[in-house]
PDB file of C-alpha atoms in Angstrom:
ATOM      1  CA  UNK A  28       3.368 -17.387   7.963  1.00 49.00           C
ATOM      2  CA  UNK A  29       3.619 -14.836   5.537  1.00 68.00           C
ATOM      3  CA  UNK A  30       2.094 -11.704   7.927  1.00 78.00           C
ATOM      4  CA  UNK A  31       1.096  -8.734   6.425  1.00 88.00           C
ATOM      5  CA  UNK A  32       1.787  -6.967   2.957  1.00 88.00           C
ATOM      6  CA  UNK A  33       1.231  -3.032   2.844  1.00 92.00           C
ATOM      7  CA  UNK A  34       0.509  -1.111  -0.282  1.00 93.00           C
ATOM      8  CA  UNK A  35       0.148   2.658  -0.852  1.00 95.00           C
ATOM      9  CA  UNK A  36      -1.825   4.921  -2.973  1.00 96.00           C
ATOM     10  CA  UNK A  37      -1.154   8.525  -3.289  1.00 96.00           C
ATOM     11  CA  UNK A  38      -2.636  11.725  -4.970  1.00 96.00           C
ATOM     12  CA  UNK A  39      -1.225  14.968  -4.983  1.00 96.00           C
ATOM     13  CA  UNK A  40      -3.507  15.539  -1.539  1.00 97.00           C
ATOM     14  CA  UNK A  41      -3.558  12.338   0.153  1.00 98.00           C
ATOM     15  CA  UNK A  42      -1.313   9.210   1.328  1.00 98.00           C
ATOM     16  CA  UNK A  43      -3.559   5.806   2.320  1.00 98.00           C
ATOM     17  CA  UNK A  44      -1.814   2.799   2.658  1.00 96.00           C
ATOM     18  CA  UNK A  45      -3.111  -0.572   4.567  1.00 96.00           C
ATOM     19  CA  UNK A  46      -2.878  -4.594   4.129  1.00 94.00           C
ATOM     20  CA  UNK A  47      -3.496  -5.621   1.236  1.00 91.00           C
ATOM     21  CA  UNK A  48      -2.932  -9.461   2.188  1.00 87.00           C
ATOM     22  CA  UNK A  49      -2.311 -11.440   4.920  1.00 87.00           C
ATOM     23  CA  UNK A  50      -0.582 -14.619   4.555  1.00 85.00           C
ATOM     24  CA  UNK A  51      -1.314 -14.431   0.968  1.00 79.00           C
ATOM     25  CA  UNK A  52      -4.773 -13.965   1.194  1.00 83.00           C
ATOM     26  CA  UNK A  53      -6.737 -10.316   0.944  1.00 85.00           C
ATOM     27  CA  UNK A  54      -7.369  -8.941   4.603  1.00 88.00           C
ATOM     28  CA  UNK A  55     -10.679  -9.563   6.069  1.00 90.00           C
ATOM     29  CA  UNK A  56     -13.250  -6.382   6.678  1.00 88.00           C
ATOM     30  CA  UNK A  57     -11.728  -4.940   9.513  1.00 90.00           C
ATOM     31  CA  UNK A  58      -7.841  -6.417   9.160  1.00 92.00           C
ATOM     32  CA  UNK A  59      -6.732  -3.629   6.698  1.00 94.00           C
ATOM     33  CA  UNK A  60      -5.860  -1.362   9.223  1.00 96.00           C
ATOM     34  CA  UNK A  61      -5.606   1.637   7.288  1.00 97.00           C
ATOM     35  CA  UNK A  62      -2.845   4.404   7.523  1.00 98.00           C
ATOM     36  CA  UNK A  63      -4.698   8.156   5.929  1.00 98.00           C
ATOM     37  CA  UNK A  64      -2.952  11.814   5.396  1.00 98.00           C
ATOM     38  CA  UNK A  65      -4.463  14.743   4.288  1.00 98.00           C
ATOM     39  CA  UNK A  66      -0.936  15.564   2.857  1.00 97.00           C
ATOM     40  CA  UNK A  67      -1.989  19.650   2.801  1.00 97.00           C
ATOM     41  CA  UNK A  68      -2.841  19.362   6.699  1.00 97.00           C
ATOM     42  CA  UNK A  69       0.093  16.968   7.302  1.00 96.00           C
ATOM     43  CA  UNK A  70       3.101  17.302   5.235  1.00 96.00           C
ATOM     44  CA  UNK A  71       5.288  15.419   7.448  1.00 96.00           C
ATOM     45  CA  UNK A  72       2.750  12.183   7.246  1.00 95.00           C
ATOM     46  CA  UNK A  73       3.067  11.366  10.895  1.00 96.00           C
ATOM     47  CA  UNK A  74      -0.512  11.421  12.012  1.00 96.00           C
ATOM     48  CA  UNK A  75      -2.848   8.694  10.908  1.00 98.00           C
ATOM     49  CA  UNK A  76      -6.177  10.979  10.339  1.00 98.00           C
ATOM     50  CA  UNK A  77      -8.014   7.603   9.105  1.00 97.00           C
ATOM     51  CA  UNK A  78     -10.592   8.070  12.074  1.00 97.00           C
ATOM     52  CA  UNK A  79     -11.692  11.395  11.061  1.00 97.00           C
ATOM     53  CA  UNK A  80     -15.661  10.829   9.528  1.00 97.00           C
ATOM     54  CA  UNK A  81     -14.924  13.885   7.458  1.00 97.00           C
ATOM     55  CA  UNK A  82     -12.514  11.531   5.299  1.00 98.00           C
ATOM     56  CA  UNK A  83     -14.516   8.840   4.911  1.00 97.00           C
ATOM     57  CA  UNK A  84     -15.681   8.881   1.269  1.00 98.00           C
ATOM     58  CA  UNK A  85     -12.301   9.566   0.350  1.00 98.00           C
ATOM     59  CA  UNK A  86     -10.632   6.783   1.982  1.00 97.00           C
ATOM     60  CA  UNK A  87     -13.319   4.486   1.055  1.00 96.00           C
ATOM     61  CA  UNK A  88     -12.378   5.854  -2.694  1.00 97.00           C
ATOM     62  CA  UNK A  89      -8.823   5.142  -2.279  1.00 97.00           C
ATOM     63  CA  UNK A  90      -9.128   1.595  -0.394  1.00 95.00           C
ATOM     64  CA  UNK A  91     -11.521   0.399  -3.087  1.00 93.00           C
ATOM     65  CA  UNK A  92      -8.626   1.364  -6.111  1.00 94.00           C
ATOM     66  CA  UNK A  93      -5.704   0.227  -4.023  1.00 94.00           C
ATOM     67  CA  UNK A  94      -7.645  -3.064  -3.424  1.00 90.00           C
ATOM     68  CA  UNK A  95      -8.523  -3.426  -6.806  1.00 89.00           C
ATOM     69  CA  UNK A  96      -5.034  -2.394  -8.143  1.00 87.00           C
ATOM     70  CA  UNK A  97      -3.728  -5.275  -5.919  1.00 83.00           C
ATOM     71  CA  UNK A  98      -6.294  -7.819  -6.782  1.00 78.00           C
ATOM     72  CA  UNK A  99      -5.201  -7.406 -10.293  1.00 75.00           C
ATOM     73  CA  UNK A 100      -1.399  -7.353  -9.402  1.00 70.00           C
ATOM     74  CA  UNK A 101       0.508 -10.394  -9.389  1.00 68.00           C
ATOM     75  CA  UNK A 102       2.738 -11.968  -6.682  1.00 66.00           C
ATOM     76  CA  UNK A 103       6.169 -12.506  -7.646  1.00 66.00           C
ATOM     77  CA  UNK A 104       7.748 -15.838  -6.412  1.00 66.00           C
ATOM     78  CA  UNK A 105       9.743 -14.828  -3.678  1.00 64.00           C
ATOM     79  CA  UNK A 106      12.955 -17.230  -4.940  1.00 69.00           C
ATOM     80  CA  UNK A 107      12.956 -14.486  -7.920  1.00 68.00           C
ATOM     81  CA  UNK A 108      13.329 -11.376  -6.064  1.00 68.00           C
ATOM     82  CA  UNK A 109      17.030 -12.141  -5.823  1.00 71.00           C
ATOM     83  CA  UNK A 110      18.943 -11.728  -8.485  1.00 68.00           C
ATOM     84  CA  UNK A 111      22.578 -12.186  -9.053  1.00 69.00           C
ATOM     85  CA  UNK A 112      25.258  -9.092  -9.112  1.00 67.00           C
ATOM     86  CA  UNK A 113      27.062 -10.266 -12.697  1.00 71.00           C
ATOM     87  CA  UNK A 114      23.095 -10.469 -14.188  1.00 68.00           C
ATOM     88  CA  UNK A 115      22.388  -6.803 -13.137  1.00 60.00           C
ATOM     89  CA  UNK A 116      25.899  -5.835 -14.125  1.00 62.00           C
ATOM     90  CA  UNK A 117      25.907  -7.523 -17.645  1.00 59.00           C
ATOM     91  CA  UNK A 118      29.107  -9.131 -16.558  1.00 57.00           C
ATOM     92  CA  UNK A 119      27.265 -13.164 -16.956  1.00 50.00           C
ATOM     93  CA  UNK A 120      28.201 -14.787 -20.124  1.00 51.00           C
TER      94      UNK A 120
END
């Protein structure tokens, strides 16, 4: 299986990133398990303040554009993602 792809969205305040799909397919109400910062109250991002109901309209916010960002996004072939050293160096004929 493929398991889980994260994405991330940031602002110049906050850091949310979650699934975005799951084996290939988007997550499932409830299967995003999102990842929030308030990055003025937590510069190091190392607490996950998604549980706090004070953020809730702004996570909501910034799940609904990642999700839509990513539902518009296309996945690349995984065969392509490798590509060879002479055809990033410039070196192939």
């Amino acid at each position: 299986t493929a398991g889980p792809r994260r994405s991330c969205i940031r602002t110049a305040d906050y850091r949310l990133d979650m699934n975005t799909r799951i084996d290939g397919a988007p997550p499932i109400p409830g299967e995003e398990d999102i990842f929030f910062v308030d990055l003025r109250k937590c510069p190091q991002e190392d607490r996950n303040m998604a549980a706090d109901p004070a953020y809730t309209p702004i996570i909501n916010e910034l799940a609904e554009n990642l999700s839509k960002h990513c539902r518009s996004s296309i996945e690349v072939n995984p065969d392509m993602l490798h590509i060879p050293p002479e055809v990033v160096l410039g070196t192939k004929q």
